[in-house]
mmCIF file of C-alpha atoms in Angstrom:
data_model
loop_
_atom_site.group_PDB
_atom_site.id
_atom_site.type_symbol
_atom_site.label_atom_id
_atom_site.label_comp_id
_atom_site.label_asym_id
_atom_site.label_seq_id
_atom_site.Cartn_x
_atom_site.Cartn_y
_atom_site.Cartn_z
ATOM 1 C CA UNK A 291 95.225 130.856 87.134
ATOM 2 C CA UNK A 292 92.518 132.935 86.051
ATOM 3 C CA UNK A 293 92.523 136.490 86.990
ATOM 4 C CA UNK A 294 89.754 136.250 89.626
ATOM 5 C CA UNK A 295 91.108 133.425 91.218
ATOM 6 C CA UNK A 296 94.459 135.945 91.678
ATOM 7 C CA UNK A 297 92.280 138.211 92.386
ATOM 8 C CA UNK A 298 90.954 136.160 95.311
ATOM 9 C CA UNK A 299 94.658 134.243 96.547
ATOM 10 C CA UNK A 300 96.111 137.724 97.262
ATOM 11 C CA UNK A 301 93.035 139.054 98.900
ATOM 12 C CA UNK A 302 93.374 136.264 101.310
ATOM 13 C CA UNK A 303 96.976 136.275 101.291
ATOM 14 C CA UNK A 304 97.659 140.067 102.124
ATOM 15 C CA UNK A 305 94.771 139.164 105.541
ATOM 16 C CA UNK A 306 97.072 136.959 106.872
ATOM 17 C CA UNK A 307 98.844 138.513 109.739
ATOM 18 C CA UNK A 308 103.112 139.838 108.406
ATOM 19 C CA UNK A 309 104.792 136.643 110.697
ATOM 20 C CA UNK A 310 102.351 134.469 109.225
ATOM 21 C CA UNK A 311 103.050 135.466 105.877
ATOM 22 C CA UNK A 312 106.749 135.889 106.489
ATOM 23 C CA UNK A 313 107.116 131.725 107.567
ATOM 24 C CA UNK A 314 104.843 130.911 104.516
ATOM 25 C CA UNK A 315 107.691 132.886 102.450
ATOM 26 C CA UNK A 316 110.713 132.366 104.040
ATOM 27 C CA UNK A 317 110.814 128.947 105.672
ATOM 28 C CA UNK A 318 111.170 125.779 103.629
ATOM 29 C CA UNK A 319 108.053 124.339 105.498
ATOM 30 C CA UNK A 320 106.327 127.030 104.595
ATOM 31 C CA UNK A 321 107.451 126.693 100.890
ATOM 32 C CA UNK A 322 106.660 123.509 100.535
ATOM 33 C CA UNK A 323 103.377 124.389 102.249
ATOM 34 C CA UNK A 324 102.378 127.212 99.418
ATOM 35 C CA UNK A 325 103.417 124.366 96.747
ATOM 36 C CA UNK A 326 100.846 121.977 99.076
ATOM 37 C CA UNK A 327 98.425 124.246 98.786
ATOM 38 C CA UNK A 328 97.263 123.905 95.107
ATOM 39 C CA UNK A 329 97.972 120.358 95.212
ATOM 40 C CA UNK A 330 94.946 119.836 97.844
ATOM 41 C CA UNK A 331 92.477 122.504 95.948
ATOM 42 C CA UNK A 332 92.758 120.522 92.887
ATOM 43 C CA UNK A 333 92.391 117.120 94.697
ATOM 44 C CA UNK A 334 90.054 118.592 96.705
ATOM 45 C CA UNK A 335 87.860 119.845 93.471
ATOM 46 C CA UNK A 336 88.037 116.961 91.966
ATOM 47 C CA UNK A 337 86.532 114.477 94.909
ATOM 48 C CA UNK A 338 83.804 117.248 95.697
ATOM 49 C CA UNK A 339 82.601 117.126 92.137
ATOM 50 C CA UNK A 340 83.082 113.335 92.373
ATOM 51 C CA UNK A 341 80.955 113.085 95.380
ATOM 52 C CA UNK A 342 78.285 115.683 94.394
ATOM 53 C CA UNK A 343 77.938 113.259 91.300
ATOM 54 C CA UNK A 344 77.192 110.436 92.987
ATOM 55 C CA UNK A 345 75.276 111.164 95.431
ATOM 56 C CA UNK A 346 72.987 113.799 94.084
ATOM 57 C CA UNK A 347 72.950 112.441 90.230
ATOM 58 C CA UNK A 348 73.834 108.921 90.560
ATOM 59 C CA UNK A 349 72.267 109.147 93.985
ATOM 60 C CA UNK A 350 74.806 106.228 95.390
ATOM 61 C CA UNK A 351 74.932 106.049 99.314
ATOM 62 C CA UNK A 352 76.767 108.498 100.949
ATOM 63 C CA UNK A 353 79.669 106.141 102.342
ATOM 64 C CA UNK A 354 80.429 104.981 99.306
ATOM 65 C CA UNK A 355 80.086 108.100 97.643
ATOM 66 C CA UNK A 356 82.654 109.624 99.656
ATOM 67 C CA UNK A 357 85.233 106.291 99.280
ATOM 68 C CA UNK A 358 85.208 106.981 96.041
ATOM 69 C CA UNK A 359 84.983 110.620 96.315
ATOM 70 C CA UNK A 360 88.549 110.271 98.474
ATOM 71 C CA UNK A 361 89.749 107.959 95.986
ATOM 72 C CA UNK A 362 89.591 110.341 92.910
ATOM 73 C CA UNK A 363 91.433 113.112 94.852
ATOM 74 C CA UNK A 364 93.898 110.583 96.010
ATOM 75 C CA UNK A 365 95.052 110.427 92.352
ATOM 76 C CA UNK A 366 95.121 113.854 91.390
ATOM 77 C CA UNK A 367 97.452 114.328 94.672
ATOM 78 C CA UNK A 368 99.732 111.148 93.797
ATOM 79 C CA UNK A 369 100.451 113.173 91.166
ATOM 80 C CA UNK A 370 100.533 116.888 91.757
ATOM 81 C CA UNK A 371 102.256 116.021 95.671
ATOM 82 C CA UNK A 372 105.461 114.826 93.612
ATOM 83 C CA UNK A 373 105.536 118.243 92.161
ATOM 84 C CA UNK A 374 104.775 119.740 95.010
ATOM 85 C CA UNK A 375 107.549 117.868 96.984
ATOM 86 C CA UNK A 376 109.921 118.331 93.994
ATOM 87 C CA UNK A 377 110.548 114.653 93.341
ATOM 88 C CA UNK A 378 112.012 113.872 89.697
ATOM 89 C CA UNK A 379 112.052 110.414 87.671
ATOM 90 C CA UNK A 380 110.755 107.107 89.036
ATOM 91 C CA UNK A 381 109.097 106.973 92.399
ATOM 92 C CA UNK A 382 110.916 105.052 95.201
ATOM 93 C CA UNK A 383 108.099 102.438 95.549
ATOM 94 C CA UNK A 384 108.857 101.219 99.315
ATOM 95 C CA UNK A 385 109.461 105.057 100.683
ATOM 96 C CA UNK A 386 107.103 107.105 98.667
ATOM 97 C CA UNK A 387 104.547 105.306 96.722
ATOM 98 C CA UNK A 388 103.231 102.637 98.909
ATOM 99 C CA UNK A 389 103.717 105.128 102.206
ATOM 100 C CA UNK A 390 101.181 107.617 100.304
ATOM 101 C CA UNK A 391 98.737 105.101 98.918
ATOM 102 C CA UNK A 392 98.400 103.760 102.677
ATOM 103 C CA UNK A 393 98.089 107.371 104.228
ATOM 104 C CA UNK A 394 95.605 108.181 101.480
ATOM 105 C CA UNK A 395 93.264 104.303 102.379
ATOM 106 C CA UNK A 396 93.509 106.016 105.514
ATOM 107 C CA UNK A 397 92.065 109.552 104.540
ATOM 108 C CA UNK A 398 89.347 107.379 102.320
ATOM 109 C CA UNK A 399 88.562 104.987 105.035
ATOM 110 C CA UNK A 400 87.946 108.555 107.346
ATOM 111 C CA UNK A 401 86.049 110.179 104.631
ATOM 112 C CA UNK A 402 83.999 107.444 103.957
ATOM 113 C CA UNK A 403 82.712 107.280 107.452
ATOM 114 C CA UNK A 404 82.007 110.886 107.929
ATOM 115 C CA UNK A 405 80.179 110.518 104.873
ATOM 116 C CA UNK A 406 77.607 107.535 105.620
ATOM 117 C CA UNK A 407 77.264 108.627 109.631
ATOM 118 C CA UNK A 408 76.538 112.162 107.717
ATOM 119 C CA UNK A 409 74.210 110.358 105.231
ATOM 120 C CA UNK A 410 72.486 108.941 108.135
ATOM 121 C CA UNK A 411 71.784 111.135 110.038
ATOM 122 C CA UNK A 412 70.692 113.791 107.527
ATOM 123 C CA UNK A 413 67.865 110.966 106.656
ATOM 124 C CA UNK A 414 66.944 110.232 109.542
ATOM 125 C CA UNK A 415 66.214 114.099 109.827
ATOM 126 C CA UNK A 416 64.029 113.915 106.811
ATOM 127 C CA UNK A 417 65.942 116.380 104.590
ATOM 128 C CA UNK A 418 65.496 116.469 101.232
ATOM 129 C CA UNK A 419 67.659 115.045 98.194
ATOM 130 C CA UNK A 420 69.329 118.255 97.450
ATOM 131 C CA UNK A 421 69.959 119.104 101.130
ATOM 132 C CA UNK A 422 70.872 116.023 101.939
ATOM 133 C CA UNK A 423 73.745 116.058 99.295
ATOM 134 C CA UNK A 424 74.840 119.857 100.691
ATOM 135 C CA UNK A 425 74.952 118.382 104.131
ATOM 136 C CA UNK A 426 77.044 115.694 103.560
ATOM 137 C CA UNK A 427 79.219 117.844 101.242
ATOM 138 C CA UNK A 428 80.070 119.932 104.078
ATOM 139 C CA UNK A 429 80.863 117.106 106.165
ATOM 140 C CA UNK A 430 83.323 115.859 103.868
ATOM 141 C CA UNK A 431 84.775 119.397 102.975
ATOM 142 C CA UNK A 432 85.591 119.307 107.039
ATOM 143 C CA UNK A 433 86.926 116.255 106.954
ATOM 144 C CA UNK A 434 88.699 116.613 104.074
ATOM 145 C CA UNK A 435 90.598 120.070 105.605
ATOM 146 C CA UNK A 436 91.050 117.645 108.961
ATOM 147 C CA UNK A 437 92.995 115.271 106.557
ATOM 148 C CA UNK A 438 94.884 118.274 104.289
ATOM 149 C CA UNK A 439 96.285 119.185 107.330
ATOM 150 C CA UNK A 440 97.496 115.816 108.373
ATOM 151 C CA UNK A 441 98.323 115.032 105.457
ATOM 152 C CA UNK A 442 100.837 117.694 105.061
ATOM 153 C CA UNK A 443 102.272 117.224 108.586
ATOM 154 C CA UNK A 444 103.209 113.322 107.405
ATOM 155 C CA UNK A 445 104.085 114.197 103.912
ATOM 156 C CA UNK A 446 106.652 116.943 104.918
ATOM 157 C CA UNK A 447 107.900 115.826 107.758
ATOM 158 C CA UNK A 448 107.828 111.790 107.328
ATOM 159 C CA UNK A 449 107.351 110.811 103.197
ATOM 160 C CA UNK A 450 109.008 113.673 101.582
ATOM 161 C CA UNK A 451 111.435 114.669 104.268
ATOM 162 C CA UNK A 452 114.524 115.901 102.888
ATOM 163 C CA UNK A 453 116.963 113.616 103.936
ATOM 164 C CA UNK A 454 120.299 114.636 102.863
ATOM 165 C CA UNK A 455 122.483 115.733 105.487
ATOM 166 C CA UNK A 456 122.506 119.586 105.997
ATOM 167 C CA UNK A 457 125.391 121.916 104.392
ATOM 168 C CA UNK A 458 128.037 121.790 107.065
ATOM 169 C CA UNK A 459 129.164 125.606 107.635
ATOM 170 C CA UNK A 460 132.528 126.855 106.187
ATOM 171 C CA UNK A 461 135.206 129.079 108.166
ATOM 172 C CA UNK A 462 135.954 131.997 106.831
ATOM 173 C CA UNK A 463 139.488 132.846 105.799
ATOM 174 C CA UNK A 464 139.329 135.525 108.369
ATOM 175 C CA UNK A 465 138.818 133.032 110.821
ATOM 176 C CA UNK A 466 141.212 130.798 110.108
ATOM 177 C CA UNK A 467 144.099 133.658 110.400
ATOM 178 C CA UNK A 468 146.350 133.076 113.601
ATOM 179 C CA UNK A 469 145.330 135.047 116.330
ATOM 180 C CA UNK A 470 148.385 137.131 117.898
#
């Protein structure tokens, strides 16, 4: 992390309201959430470069553009979301692999749409190359955060949910004394 990018995290972090702050810290959602976090900016990163490519260099329709776009940031997440969930040797193929790949055909199928209706319309509304690719950059930066928070919600709570019963509380000593 490069100094200005600290610079800028605990900016934001210390204008997020104390009981905000104190879930993000304290709670294991909100753990795993602050581990999320990086996970999507790097996926993220990588399918707006990927879409900025191709459709203002390689100038490639927007839907498709933004399949593909979805489709590069699906990898770097495969990868990073096992860190961030804290999973360890070989994937379990039938609960984690194919549960993400069809949540993330779901997130590219999404993208891609916003992308061409956005592609669409901003040519139907004569704008030019360049703001043509801003515009439908922007569309799928919104519908990417739409589908960083769902994302998260099935990840945590349906692929990656910790399954393992919970600790089971232990008497004291105390309170096993007889009582007189």
């Amino acid at each position: 992390m490069t100094a200005a990018t600290f610079k800028v995290a605990r900016a934001v972090w210390h204008v997020l309201p104390a009981p905000l702050r104190r879930v993000l810290r304290y709670t294991s959602t909100g753990k795993r959430f602050m581990r999320f976090v990086p996970v999507s900016a790097a996926a993220f990163l990588t399918s707006q470069i990927t879409l900025t490519v191709l459709v203002g260099l390689v100038r490639a329709s927007a839907g498709t553009a933004g399949l593909i776009a979805g489709m590069a940031g699906a990898v770097v997440s495969y990868v990073l979301s096992r860190w961030a969930w804290e999973r360890n040797g070989r994937p379990q193929v039938l609960r984690e692999t194919l549960p993400f790949w069809a949540v993330s055909v779901g997130a590219w199928i999404f993208m891609g749409l916003v992308s061409h209706y956005t592609g669409i319309w901003a040519t139907s509304a004569h704008f030019a190359h360049w703001e043509r690719t801003g515009i439908i950059n922007g569309t799928f930066f919104a519908a990417n955060c739409l589908t960083f928070a769902a994302r998260f919600v099935i990840f945590h709570y349906l692929l990656f949910a910790d399954r393992r019963p919970a600790p089971t509380a232990q008497p004291d000593q105390a309170d096993q004394a007889p009582h007189p």
